[in-house]
Coordinates of C-alpha atoms in Angstrom, one line a residue:
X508 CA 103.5 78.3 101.8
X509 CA 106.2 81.3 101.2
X510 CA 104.5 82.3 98.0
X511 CA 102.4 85.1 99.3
X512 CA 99.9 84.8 96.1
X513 CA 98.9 80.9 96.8
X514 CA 95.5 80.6 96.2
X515 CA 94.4 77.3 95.5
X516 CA 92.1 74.6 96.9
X517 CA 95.7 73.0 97.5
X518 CA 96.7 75.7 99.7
X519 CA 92.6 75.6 101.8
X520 CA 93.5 71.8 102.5
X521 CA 97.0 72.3 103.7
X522 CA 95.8 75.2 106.2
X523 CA 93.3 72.7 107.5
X524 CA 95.8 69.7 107.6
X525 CA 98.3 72.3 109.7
X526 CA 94.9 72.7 111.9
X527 CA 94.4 69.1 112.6
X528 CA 98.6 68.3 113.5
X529 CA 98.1 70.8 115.8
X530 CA 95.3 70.0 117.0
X531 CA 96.5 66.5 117.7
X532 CA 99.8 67.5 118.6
X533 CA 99.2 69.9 121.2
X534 CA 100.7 72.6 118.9
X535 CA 98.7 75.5 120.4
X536 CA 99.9 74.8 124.0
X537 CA 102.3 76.8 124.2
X538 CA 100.6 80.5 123.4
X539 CA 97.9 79.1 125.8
X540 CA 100.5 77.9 128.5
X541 CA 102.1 81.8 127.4
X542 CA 99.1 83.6 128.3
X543 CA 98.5 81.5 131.5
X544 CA 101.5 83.1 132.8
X545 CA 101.7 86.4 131.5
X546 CA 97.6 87.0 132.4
X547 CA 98.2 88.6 135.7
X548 CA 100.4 91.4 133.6
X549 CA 97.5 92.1 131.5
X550 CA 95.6 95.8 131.0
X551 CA 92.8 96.3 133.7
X552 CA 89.8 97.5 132.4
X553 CA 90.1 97.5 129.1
X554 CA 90.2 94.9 126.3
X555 CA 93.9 93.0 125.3
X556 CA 95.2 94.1 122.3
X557 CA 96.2 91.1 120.8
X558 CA 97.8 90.1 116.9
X559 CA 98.9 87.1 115.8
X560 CA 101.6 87.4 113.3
X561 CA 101.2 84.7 109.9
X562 CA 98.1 84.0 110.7
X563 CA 97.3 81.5 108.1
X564 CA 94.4 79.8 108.5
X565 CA 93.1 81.5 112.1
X566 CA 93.4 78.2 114.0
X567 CA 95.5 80.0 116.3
X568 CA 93.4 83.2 117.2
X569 CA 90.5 80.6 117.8
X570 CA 91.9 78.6 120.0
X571 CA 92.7 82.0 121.8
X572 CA 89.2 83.5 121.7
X573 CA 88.2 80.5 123.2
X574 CA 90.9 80.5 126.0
X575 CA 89.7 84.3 126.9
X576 CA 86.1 83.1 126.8
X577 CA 86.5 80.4 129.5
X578 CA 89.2 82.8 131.3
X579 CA 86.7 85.9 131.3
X580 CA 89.2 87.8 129.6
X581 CA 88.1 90.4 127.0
X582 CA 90.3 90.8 124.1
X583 CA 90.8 92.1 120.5
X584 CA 92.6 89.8 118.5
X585 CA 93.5 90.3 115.3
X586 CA 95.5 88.1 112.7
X587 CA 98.5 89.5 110.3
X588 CA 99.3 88.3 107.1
X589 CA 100.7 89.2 104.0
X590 CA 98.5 86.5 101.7
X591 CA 94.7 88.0 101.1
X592 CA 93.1 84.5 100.4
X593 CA 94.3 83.2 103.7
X594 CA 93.1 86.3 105.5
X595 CA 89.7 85.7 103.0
X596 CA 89.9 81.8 104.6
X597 CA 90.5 82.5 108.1
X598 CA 87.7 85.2 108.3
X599 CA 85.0 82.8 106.7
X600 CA 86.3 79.9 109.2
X601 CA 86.2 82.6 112.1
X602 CA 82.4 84.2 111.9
X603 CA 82.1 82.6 115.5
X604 CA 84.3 84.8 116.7
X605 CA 83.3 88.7 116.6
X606 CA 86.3 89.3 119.1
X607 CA 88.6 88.2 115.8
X608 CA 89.6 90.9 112.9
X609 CA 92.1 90.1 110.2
X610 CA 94.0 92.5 108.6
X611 CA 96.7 92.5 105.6
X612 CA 100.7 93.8 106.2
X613 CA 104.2 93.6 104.8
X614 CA 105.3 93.2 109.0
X615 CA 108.5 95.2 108.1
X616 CA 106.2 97.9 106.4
X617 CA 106.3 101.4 108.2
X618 CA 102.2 101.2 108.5
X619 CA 102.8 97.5 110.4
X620 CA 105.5 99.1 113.2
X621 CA 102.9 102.0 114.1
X622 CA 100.3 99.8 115.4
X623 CA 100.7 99.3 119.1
X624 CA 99.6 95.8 120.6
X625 CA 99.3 94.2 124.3
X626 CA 100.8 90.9 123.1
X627 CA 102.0 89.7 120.0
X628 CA 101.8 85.8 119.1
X629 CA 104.0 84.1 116.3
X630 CA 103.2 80.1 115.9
X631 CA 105.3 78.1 112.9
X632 CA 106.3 82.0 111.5
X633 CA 109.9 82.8 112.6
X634 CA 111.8 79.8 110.8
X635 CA 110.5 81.4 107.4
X636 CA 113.1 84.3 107.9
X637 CA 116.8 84.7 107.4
X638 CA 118.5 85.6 110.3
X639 CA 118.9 88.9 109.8
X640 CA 115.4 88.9 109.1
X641 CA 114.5 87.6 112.3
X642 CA 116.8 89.6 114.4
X643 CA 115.4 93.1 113.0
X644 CA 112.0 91.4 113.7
X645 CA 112.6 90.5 117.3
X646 CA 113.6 94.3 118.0
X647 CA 110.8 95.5 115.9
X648 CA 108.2 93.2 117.7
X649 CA 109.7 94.2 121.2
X650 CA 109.3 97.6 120.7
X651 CA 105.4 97.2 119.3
X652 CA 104.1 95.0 122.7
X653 CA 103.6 96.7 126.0
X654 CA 103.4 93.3 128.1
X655 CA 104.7 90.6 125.7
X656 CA 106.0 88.7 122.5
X657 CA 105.0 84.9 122.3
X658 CA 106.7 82.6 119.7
X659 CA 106.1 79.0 119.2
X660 CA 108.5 77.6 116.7
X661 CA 109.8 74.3 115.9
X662 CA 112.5 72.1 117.5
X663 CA 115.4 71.1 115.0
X664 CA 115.9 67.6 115.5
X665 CA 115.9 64.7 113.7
X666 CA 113.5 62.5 115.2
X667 CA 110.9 65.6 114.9
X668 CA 111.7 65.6 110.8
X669 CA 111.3 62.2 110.4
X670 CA 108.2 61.8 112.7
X671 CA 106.8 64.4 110.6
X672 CA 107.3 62.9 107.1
X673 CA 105.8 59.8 108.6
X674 CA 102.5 61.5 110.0
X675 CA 102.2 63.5 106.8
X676 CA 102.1 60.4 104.9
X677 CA 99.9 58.5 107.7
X678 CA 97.1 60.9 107.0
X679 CA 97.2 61.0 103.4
X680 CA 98.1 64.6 103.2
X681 CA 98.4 66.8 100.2
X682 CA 101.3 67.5 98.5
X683 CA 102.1 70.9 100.3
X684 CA 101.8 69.6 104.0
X685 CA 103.9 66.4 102.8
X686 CA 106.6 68.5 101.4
X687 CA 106.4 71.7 103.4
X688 CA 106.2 70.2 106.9
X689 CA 109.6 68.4 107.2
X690 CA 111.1 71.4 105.2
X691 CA 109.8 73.3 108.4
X692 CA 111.5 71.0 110.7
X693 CA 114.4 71.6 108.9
X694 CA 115.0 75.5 108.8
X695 CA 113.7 75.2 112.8
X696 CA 115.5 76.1 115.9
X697 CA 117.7 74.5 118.4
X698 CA 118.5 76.2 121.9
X699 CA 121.2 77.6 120.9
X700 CA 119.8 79.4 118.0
X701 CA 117.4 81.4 119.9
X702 CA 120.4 82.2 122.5
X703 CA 122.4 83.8 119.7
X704 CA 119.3 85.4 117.9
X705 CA 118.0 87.0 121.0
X706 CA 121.6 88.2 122.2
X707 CA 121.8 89.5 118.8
X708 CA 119.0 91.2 118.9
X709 CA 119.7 92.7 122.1
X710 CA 117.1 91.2 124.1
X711 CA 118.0 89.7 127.5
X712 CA 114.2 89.8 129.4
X713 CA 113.0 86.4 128.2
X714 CA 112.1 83.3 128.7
X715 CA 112.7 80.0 126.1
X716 CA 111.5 76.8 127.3
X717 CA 110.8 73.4 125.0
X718 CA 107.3 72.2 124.6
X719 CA 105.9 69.1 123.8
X720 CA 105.9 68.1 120.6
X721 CA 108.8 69.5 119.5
X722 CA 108.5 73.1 120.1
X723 CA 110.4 75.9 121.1
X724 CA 108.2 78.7 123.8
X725 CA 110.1 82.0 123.3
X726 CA 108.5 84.7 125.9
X727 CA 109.7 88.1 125.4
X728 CA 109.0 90.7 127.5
X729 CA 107.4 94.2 126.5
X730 CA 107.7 97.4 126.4
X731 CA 105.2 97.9 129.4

């Protein structure tokens, strides 16, 4: 899933096996449950200016379209990724949806930190980064959203990595989602991992609870 030129019927099923764990695992919850408390911060009169960063497959920026929808909330959302045939997959899988635009960026690209954003949302992204990485990111992504940053990343733990390599092989999954979910679990977070990132970063207005199942809900506040 690192290899940004992936582009293989291998790499459509994975995307939609990722959809259905998520889906079953109540992996989206916690960019809804995010929104739910941040929607009384949002613009007034005007549409929220939202991205979601890795966008893979879109499953994400649906499940928000339809959470605006039945919340009456109007919003631009567009998804961010470096791969073209996942932005290509997650269009086609998204003509439902005219409030959703996809767009190709290197994030730590000059053209990506000029675009301003209401909210940005990160789901299964952040543990693909060093750390240094991930601290320049945080800054960078504080700086770019006027009322919020959202991240939903996994949990470390062992029972999450070998639950994981159980369900994988339950559902008969391909070869990517077999091998690259665990390895997920594995370069995850604990608590104190986010502590030290965000102090490192320089960010002390946030908020880090742990989700059901096995998720980490960073809330970063803005700029705004």
């Amino acid at each position: 899933m690192d290899d940004l030129t992936l582009a293989t019927d291998a790499l459509r099923q994975n995307l939609d096996e990722l959809e259905t764990i998520n889906t079953w695992l109540g992996g989206y919850q916690p960019v809804l449950n995010a929104l739910d408390r941040l929607k009384s911060r949002f613009p007034q009169g005007q549409a929220l200016r939202l991205a979601d960063l890795g966008s893979g497959g879109g499953d994400t920026l649906r499940h928000v379209a339809r959470w605006a929808r039945s919340n009456r909330v109007p919003v631009t959302l567009t998804g961010i990724d470096a791969n073209r045939f996942m932005l290509d997959y997650a269009a086609a899988k998204s003509r439902e949806y005219p409030e959703i635009s996809y767009q190709q960026f290197d994030i730590f690209s000059p053209e990506f930190q000029a675009q301003p954003y209401d909210v940005l949302t990160c789901s299964l992204f952040c543990h693909h980064f060093e750390d240094d990485e991930l601290v320049t990111l945080l800054r960078q992504w504080q700086q770019q959203a006027q009322v919020a940053v959202v991240i939903n990343d996994l949990h470390r733990h062992w029972l999450a990595y070998h639950s994981i390599k159980w369900l994988t092989r339950l559902l008969g999954g391909s070869y990517l989602v077999r091998h690259d979910a665990p390895l997920s679990v594995a370069r995850a977070f604990r608590r104190q991992d986010w502590v030290a990132l965000l102090a490192r970063a320089g960010i002390r207005r946030y908020e880090l609870r742990w989700r059901w199942a096995f998720r980490w809900q960073v809330i970063i506040a803005g700029q705004g």
